[in-house]
Short mmCIF file of C-alpha atoms and ligand atoms in Angstrom, two decimals:
data_model
loop_
_atom_site.label_atom_id
_atom_site.label_comp_id
_atom_site.label_asym_id
_atom_site.label_seq_id
_atom_site.Cartn_x
_atom_site.Cartn_y
_atom_site.Cartn_z
CA MET Z 18 0.07 0.02 0.03
CA SER Z 19 1.48 3.51 -1.01
CA THR Z 20 1.92 6.19 1.62
CA LYS Z 21 -0.07 9.45 1.19
CA LEU Z 22 1.26 11.60 -1.71
CA ALA Z 23 1.97 15.09 -0.61
CA ILE Z 24 0.89 17.23 -3.58
CA ASP Z 25 1.96 20.92 -3.66
CA PRO Z 26 -1.51 22.92 -3.53
CA ARG Z 27 -0.16 25.16 -6.20
CA LEU Z 28 0.49 22.56 -8.70
CA ALA Z 29 -2.59 22.70 -10.50
CA GLU Z 30 -2.17 26.39 -11.11
CA THR Z 31 1.43 26.04 -12.23
CA LEU Z 32 0.51 23.30 -14.68
CA GLU Z 33 -2.06 25.49 -16.15
CA ALA Z 34 0.51 28.15 -16.65
CA GLY Z 35 2.93 25.64 -18.71
CA ALA Z 36 5.18 24.30 -15.97
CA ALA Z 37 5.74 20.51 -15.99
CA LEU Z 38 5.06 17.84 -13.34
CA PRO Z 39 7.70 17.84 -10.42
CA ALA Z 40 10.85 15.97 -11.28
CA GLU Z 41 10.32 13.44 -8.29
CA TRP Z 42 7.31 12.26 -9.91
CA TYR Z 43 9.45 10.48 -12.48
CA CYS Z 44 11.76 8.62 -10.11
CA ASP Z 45 9.74 7.93 -6.84
CA SER Z 46 8.45 4.45 -6.17
CA ASN Z 47 5.61 5.86 -3.90
CA VAL Z 48 4.40 7.96 -6.74
CA LEU Z 49 4.35 4.95 -9.11
CA ALA Z 50 2.43 2.97 -6.35
CA HIS Z 51 -0.20 5.76 -6.34
CA GLU Z 52 -0.23 5.67 -10.28
CA LYS Z 53 -1.02 1.85 -10.20
CA GLU Z 54 -3.73 2.35 -7.69
CA ARG Z 55 -5.37 5.39 -9.40
CA ILE Z 56 -4.54 5.08 -12.86
CA PHE Z 57 -3.50 1.44 -13.98
CA HIS Z 58 -6.01 -0.33 -11.85
CA ARG Z 59 -8.85 1.79 -13.15
CA SER Z 60 -8.26 2.49 -16.79
CA TRP Z 61 -8.65 0.84 -20.18
CA GLN Z 62 -5.19 -0.38 -21.35
CA TYR Z 63 -4.16 -1.81 -24.79
CA VAL Z 64 -3.22 -5.68 -24.58
CA GLY Z 65 -3.27 -6.93 -28.09
CA HIS Z 66 -5.31 -7.72 -31.33
CA LEU Z 67 -8.42 -9.57 -32.24
CA GLY Z 68 -6.43 -12.08 -34.23
CA GLN Z 69 -4.88 -13.21 -30.98
CA ALA Z 70 -8.39 -14.47 -29.72
CA ALA Z 71 -10.04 -15.28 -33.11
CA GLN Z 72 -10.93 -18.88 -32.52
CA LEU Z 73 -12.82 -20.59 -29.80
CA GLY Z 74 -10.22 -21.70 -27.26
CA ASP Z 75 -7.79 -19.10 -28.31
CA PHE Z 76 -5.82 -17.32 -25.20
CA PHE Z 77 -3.14 -14.91 -24.72
CA THR Z 78 -1.44 -13.30 -21.72
CA SER Z 79 -0.45 -9.70 -21.11
CA THR Z 80 0.07 -7.15 -18.32
CA VAL Z 81 -2.02 -4.47 -17.26
CA GLY Z 82 -0.17 -2.12 -14.72
CA ASP Z 83 1.32 -4.86 -12.69
CA ILE Z 84 -1.40 -7.35 -13.06
CA PRO Z 85 -0.85 -10.39 -15.02
CA VAL Z 86 -3.77 -10.99 -17.32
CA VAL Z 87 -5.05 -13.69 -19.50
CA ILE Z 88 -7.65 -13.19 -22.46
CA THR Z 89 -9.71 -15.97 -23.56
CA ARG Z 90 -12.14 -16.56 -26.45
CA SER Z 91 -14.34 -19.00 -24.40
CA GLU Z 92 -16.89 -21.56 -25.63
CA ASP Z 93 -19.79 -19.19 -25.90
CA GLY Z 94 -17.69 -17.14 -28.28
CA LYS Z 95 -17.29 -14.22 -25.83
CA LEU Z 96 -14.00 -12.28 -25.20
CA ARG Z 97 -13.08 -12.38 -21.73
CA ALA Z 98 -10.22 -11.28 -19.52
CA PHE Z 99 -9.06 -12.49 -16.17
CA ALA Z 100 -6.29 -11.81 -13.73
CA ASN Z 101 -3.80 -14.61 -14.48
CA VAL Z 102 -3.43 -15.41 -10.87
CA CYS Z 103 -4.44 -18.81 -9.48
CA ARG Z 104 -7.01 -18.71 -6.66
CA HIS Z 105 -5.15 -21.43 -5.01
CA ARG Z 106 -1.71 -19.88 -3.85
CA GLY Z 107 -1.31 -17.12 -6.19
CA SER Z 108 0.85 -18.38 -8.99
CA GLU Z 109 0.38 -17.07 -12.52
CA VAL Z 110 -1.86 -19.74 -14.04
CA VAL Z 111 -0.56 -19.80 -17.62
CA LEU Z 112 3.00 -19.08 -18.42
CA GLU Z 113 2.80 -19.27 -22.20
CA CYS Z 114 2.26 -16.14 -24.34
CA SER Z 115 -0.55 -17.64 -26.26
CA GLY Z 116 -2.20 -20.92 -27.61
CA ASN Z 117 -5.44 -22.66 -27.97
CA ARG Z 118 -6.92 -24.83 -25.26
CA LYS Z 119 -10.29 -26.12 -23.68
CA THR Z 120 -9.12 -25.29 -20.25
CA LEU Z 121 -6.40 -23.26 -18.43
CA GLN Z 122 -4.38 -25.51 -15.98
CA CYS Z 123 -2.13 -23.86 -13.41
CA HIS Z 124 1.26 -25.09 -13.64
CA TYR Z 125 2.01 -25.25 -9.85
CA HIS Z 126 -0.57 -27.67 -8.45
CA GLY Z 127 -2.84 -28.38 -11.32
CA TRP Z 128 -5.92 -26.38 -10.45
CA THR Z 129 -7.98 -26.29 -13.91
CA TYR Z 130 -10.14 -23.54 -14.89
CA ASN Z 131 -12.74 -23.29 -17.68
CA LEU Z 132 -12.17 -20.58 -20.33
CA ASP Z 133 -15.08 -18.51 -18.69
CA GLY Z 134 -12.88 -18.46 -15.53
CA SER Z 135 -14.76 -20.94 -13.55
CA LEU Z 136 -12.88 -23.59 -11.54
CA ARG Z 137 -13.35 -26.99 -13.24
CA ALA Z 138 -11.26 -29.33 -11.10
CA ALA Z 139 -8.57 -29.37 -8.29
CA PRO Z 140 -6.54 -32.36 -7.69
CA HIS Z 141 -7.72 -34.08 -4.35
CA ALA Z 142 -10.65 -31.76 -3.90
CA ASP Z 143 -12.66 -34.56 -2.84
CA GLU Z 144 -10.48 -35.05 0.27
CA HIS Z 145 -11.51 -31.57 1.55
CA PRO Z 146 -14.87 -31.74 3.10
CA SER Z 147 -15.98 -28.15 2.68
CA PHE Z 148 -14.17 -27.28 -0.65
CA ARG Z 149 -16.74 -25.77 -3.03
CA LYS Z 150 -15.22 -25.50 -6.46
CA SER Z 151 -18.53 -23.65 -7.62
CA GLU Z 152 -17.54 -20.71 -5.44
CA ILE Z 153 -14.17 -20.35 -6.99
CA SER Z 154 -13.23 -18.72 -10.17
CA LEU Z 155 -10.61 -16.41 -11.63
CA LEU Z 156 -10.97 -12.68 -11.07
CA ALA Z 157 -12.85 -11.23 -14.00
CA LEU Z 158 -11.73 -8.02 -15.56
CA SER Z 159 -13.43 -5.92 -18.22
CA ALA Z 160 -12.38 -6.64 -21.84
CA ALA Z 161 -13.55 -4.67 -24.93
CA THR Z 162 -12.50 -4.19 -28.52
CA TRP Z 163 -11.73 -0.92 -30.55
CA GLY Z 164 -11.39 -1.79 -34.19
CA PRO Z 165 -8.90 -4.63 -34.38
CA THR Z 166 -7.44 -3.88 -30.85
CA ILE Z 167 -8.24 -5.33 -27.61
CA PHE Z 168 -8.43 -3.40 -24.33
CA VAL Z 169 -8.54 -4.49 -20.75
CA ASN Z 170 -9.60 -2.53 -17.57
CA PRO Z 171 -9.14 -4.20 -14.13
CA ASP Z 172 -12.20 -2.17 -12.82
CA PRO Z 173 -15.34 -4.22 -13.40
CA GLY Z 174 -17.48 -0.97 -12.87
CA ALA Z 175 -15.52 0.83 -15.49
CA PRO Z 176 -17.12 3.17 -18.09
CA PRO Z 177 -17.22 1.76 -21.52
CA LEU Z 178 -14.07 1.81 -23.70
CA ASP Z 179 -15.89 3.79 -26.27
CA GLU Z 180 -16.31 6.81 -23.72
CA ILE Z 181 -12.50 6.96 -23.72
CA THR Z 182 -11.67 6.54 -27.37
CA GLY Z 183 -14.51 8.81 -28.55
CA THR Z 184 -14.12 10.14 -32.03
CA LEU Z 185 -10.50 9.11 -32.08
CA GLY Z 186 -10.97 6.26 -34.49
CA LYS Z 187 -12.58 8.60 -37.05
CA SER Z 188 -9.67 11.16 -36.71
CA LEU Z 189 -7.15 8.10 -37.50
CA ALA Z 190 -8.83 6.55 -40.41
CA ASP Z 191 -11.91 6.35 -42.56
CA GLU Z 192 -14.78 4.27 -41.16
CA ASN Z 193 -14.04 0.44 -41.25
CA ALA Z 194 -10.58 1.06 -42.53
CA PHE Z 195 -9.06 0.48 -39.02
CA GLU Z 196 -11.11 -2.64 -38.65
CA SER Z 197 -9.61 -4.03 -41.90
CA LEU Z 198 -6.05 -3.98 -40.64
CA ARG Z 199 -4.04 -6.87 -39.20
CA MET Z 200 -1.36 -6.80 -36.50
CA LEU Z 201 1.47 -8.33 -38.48
CA ARG Z 202 4.37 -7.64 -36.26
CA ARG Z 203 5.15 -6.97 -32.64
CA ASP Z 204 8.39 -5.55 -31.19
CA ILE Z 205 9.28 -5.01 -27.50
CA TYR Z 206 11.61 -2.27 -26.19
CA GLN Z 207 13.15 -1.92 -22.73
CA GLU Z 208 13.66 1.61 -21.59
CA ALA Z 209 15.49 3.08 -18.71
CA ALA Z 210 12.84 5.73 -18.42
CA ASN Z 211 9.74 6.36 -16.39
CA TRP Z 212 6.43 5.59 -18.31
CA LYS Z 213 5.35 9.09 -18.34
CA ILE Z 214 8.62 10.33 -20.04
CA VAL Z 215 7.91 7.89 -22.86
CA ILE Z 216 4.34 9.23 -23.28
CA GLU Z 217 5.33 12.73 -23.04
CA ASN Z 218 8.09 12.35 -25.52
CA PHE Z 219 5.50 10.80 -27.88
CA ASN Z 220 3.29 13.77 -27.21
CA GLU Z 221 5.24 16.36 -29.11
CA CYS Z 222 7.39 16.94 -32.23
CA TYR Z 223 9.14 19.99 -30.99
CA HIS Z 224 12.15 17.64 -30.59
CA CYS Z 225 11.84 16.19 -34.08
CA PRO Z 226 14.09 18.74 -36.17
CA ILE Z 227 16.91 18.34 -33.72
CA ALA Z 228 16.73 14.76 -32.85
CA HIS Z 229 15.09 12.92 -35.70
CA PRO Z 230 16.84 14.18 -38.87
CA LYS Z 231 15.62 11.39 -41.14
CA LEU Z 232 12.05 11.76 -39.92
CA SER Z 233 12.28 15.54 -40.46
CA ARG Z 234 13.30 15.06 -44.03
CA VAL Z 235 10.00 13.05 -44.52
CA ILE Z 236 7.46 14.97 -42.63
CA ASP Z 237 6.97 18.68 -42.45
CA VAL Z 238 7.43 19.18 -38.74
CA ASP Z 239 6.84 22.96 -39.01
CA GLU Z 240 3.30 22.39 -40.16
CA TYR Z 241 2.21 20.98 -37.14
CA ALA Z 242 -1.64 20.88 -35.95
CA ILE Z 243 -2.38 19.93 -32.41
CA ASP Z 244 -5.72 19.17 -30.93
CA THR Z 245 -6.22 18.75 -27.24
CA SER Z 246 -9.97 19.35 -27.15
CA ASN Z 247 -10.79 15.83 -26.26
CA GLU Z 248 -10.95 14.65 -22.59
CA PHE Z 249 -8.87 11.53 -22.90
CA PHE Z 250 -6.69 11.59 -26.09
CA SER Z 251 -4.75 14.43 -27.90
CA THR Z 252 -3.48 14.32 -31.57
CA TYR Z 253 -1.06 16.19 -33.76
CA ARG Z 254 -0.62 15.86 -37.37
CA SER Z 255 2.08 16.58 -39.83
CA PRO Z 256 1.89 16.62 -43.69
CA PHE Z 257 4.41 14.57 -45.50
CA ARG Z 258 6.91 16.81 -47.56
CA GLU Z 259 6.77 14.71 -50.86
CA SER Z 260 5.13 11.14 -50.52
CA ARG Z 261 2.17 9.24 -51.77
CA TYR Z 262 0.91 9.26 -48.13
CA ARG Z 263 -1.51 11.99 -47.34
CA GLY Z 264 -0.31 12.56 -43.63
CA LEU Z 265 0.73 11.36 -40.33
CA THR Z 266 -1.32 11.50 -37.27
CA TYR Z 267 0.01 10.84 -33.84
CA ALA Z 268 -2.32 10.17 -30.94
CA SER Z 269 -1.93 9.67 -27.19
CA LEU Z 270 -4.76 7.81 -25.64
CA TRP Z 271 -5.07 7.82 -21.88
CA PRO Z 272 -3.22 6.56 -20.03
CA ASN Z 273 -0.51 4.65 -21.91
CA ALA Z 274 -1.38 3.90 -25.58
CA MET Z 275 0.32 5.83 -28.44
CA LEU Z 276 -0.85 5.42 -32.16
CA SER Z 277 0.52 6.64 -35.20
CA ALA Z 278 -1.32 6.44 -38.61
CA VAL Z 279 -0.33 7.18 -42.03
CA SER Z 280 -3.13 7.15 -44.64
CA ASP Z 281 -3.54 6.00 -48.12
CA PRO Z 282 -2.72 3.21 -47.70
CA LEU Z 283 -3.60 3.27 -44.11
CA MET Z 284 -1.05 1.73 -41.68
CA ILE Z 285 -1.19 2.19 -37.80
CA GLN Z 286 1.35 1.46 -35.17
CA VAL Z 287 0.00 0.90 -31.73
CA MET Z 288 2.36 1.39 -28.89
CA CYS Z 289 1.91 0.87 -25.03
CA ALA Z 290 4.28 1.90 -22.22
CA ILE Z 291 4.19 -0.36 -19.38
CA PRO Z 292 5.79 0.65 -16.07
CA VAL Z 293 8.45 -1.91 -14.97
CA ASP Z 294 9.58 0.23 -12.06
CA SER Z 295 9.71 4.10 -11.51
CA ASP Z 296 12.84 4.36 -13.58
CA HIS Z 297 12.07 1.60 -16.33
CA SER Z 298 9.34 0.86 -18.88
CA LYS Z 299 8.50 -1.80 -21.39
CA VAL Z 300 7.23 -0.50 -24.59
CA ILE Z 301 5.07 -2.74 -26.83
CA PHE Z 302 5.15 -1.78 -30.39
CA ASP Z 303 2.68 -3.41 -32.69
CA TYR Z 304 2.34 -2.82 -36.62
CA TYR Z 305 -1.21 -2.88 -38.07
CA LEU Z 306 -1.12 -3.12 -41.68
CA PRO Z 307 -3.41 -4.03 -44.59
CA ASP Z 308 -4.01 -7.89 -44.66
CA GLY Z 309 -1.34 -9.35 -47.20
CA ALA Z 310 1.15 -6.52 -46.97
CA SER Z 311 4.25 -7.65 -48.51
CA ALA Z 312 7.32 -8.58 -46.66
CA ASP Z 313 9.06 -5.53 -48.28
CA VAL Z 314 6.38 -3.03 -46.91
CA ILE Z 315 6.75 -4.59 -43.43
CA ARG Z 316 10.56 -4.47 -43.45
CA GLN Z 317 10.45 -0.78 -44.60
CA ASN Z 318 8.02 0.07 -41.76
CA VAL Z 319 10.03 -1.66 -39.13
CA GLU Z 320 13.43 -0.30 -40.32
CA PHE Z 321 12.16 3.34 -40.23
CA SER Z 322 10.20 3.04 -37.08
CA ASP Z 323 13.09 1.20 -35.24
CA LEU Z 324 15.45 3.90 -36.16
CA VAL Z 325 13.12 6.72 -34.87
CA GLN Z 326 12.29 4.57 -31.80
CA ARG Z 327 16.11 4.19 -30.85
CA GLU Z 328 16.56 7.99 -31.25
CA ASP Z 329 13.53 8.36 -28.88
CA ILE Z 330 14.85 5.74 -26.27
CA ALA Z 331 18.13 7.77 -26.10
CA LEU Z 332 16.22 11.00 -25.39
CA CYS Z 333 13.97 9.52 -22.87
CA GLU Z 334 16.74 7.84 -20.92
CA SER Z 335 18.60 11.15 -20.98
CA VAL Z 336 15.43 12.82 -19.47
CA GLN Z 337 15.45 10.18 -16.86
CA ARG Z 338 18.90 10.76 -15.79
CA GLY Z 339 18.21 14.42 -15.63
CA MET Z 340 15.12 13.89 -13.42
CA ARG Z 341 16.86 11.69 -11.06
CA SER Z 342 19.70 14.17 -10.54
CA ARG Z 343 17.41 16.56 -8.78
CA ALA Z 344 18.95 19.51 -10.67
CA ILE Z 345 15.64 20.44 -11.92
CA HIS Z 346 12.46 20.74 -9.85
CA GLN Z 347 9.98 21.40 -12.63
CA GLY Z 348 10.47 21.87 -16.20
CA ARG Z 349 8.63 24.38 -18.40
CA LEU Z 350 6.82 23.52 -21.49
CA MET Z 351 7.01 25.38 -24.84
CA MET Z 352 3.57 26.49 -25.67
CA PRO Z 353 1.80 25.80 -27.96
CA ARG Z 354 3.91 23.09 -29.37
CA GLU Z 355 3.90 21.09 -26.11
CA ARG Z 356 0.10 21.30 -25.50
CA GLY Z 357 -0.30 17.63 -25.78
CA VAL Z 358 2.39 17.09 -23.14
CA GLN Z 359 0.42 19.43 -20.85
CA HIS Z 360 -2.82 17.67 -21.68
CA PHE Z 361 -1.39 14.42 -20.50
CA GLN Z 362 0.34 15.90 -17.39
CA LYS Z 363 -3.12 17.56 -16.39
CA LEU Z 364 -4.70 14.19 -16.62
CA VAL Z 365 -1.93 12.61 -14.46
CA TYR Z 366 -2.21 15.27 -11.91
CA ARG Z 367 -6.26 14.91 -11.85
CA HIS Z 368 -5.98 11.07 -11.09
CA LEU Z 369 -3.42 11.38 -8.53
CA SER Z 370 -4.92 14.27 -6.71
CA GLU Z 371 -8.63 12.87 -6.66
CA SER Z 372 -9.58 11.86 -3.32
S1 FES V 9 -1.10 -22.12 -7.21
FE1 FES V 9 -2.32 -22.62 -8.88
S2 FES V 9 -2.69 -24.81 -8.35
FE2 FES V 9 -1.55 -24.11 -6.74
FE1 FE2 V 10 10.66 11.27 -31.19
#
């Protein structure tokens, strides 16, 4: 359990005026404990794509905040999510990343669960007079889809996912185009940076002319339209300088999903920053491309994105060292170019300061 977080009563006002969140919020394990309770245990988080749970019996595992989760396509055809934590003594039930099974059997003592989470069998349960397997099931979480993507929320009473995504689908792609994409590749990056630094870096292209020379030759980073009018997401767009593509849109979806979309033909990258500890993050990087995209198209996408991603990792890790030094108390944002960063930081502040 986290200890109470002391928040400067003037913080809301200074954020509004363009100051950044306090440096210690990026390297304090107590702040991360609060974020887990108030953000990651209560919000919709990206876990994967529909192709991972297309057939009856399909399952795959993921992590939401610090909760191991398993997503199943149960016999009734329903997409379900559970804490991948055995009700016996707390082991993770399945260790594999994915598969197709009729049941999920815990690898420790063999308790076996149906794909709807109910306990089907436990070895030697007949020797325990008061054991009622009908009273035991995996902890159910909320699961929902958005286009071809799957999101999970640990809070069973959470508002529907579409209250969070709102009109974002329409601003990324023409209707039905997002649904038609397939996730064709996943890369995972480990970063020595707090998860918020990863999201904030994604939320602005103020750094692009200096830090991404190749990207800046492709997109016109001076023509930069930011939209922070939505409650739970912000977007910015840049036109391509000379290309067959129409434009590039970046979107940051509360709390930890990041999307980039090019149009004609539509290709979307979905990224998700998962906190490992206050100073480290795991970033999932999924490529959604038209079904049947050639190996060449996939390779070009991956090579270019990996180059930009490695430049970004160096930036984020450098910011983390600066935050940890305590030589800076609060940064100052360059408005309006960093309005997306402010939008995100105000949401963090709101969630951590709510009683
Ligand atoms: S912890 Fe799962 S069967 Fe014992
Ligand atoms: Fe960048």
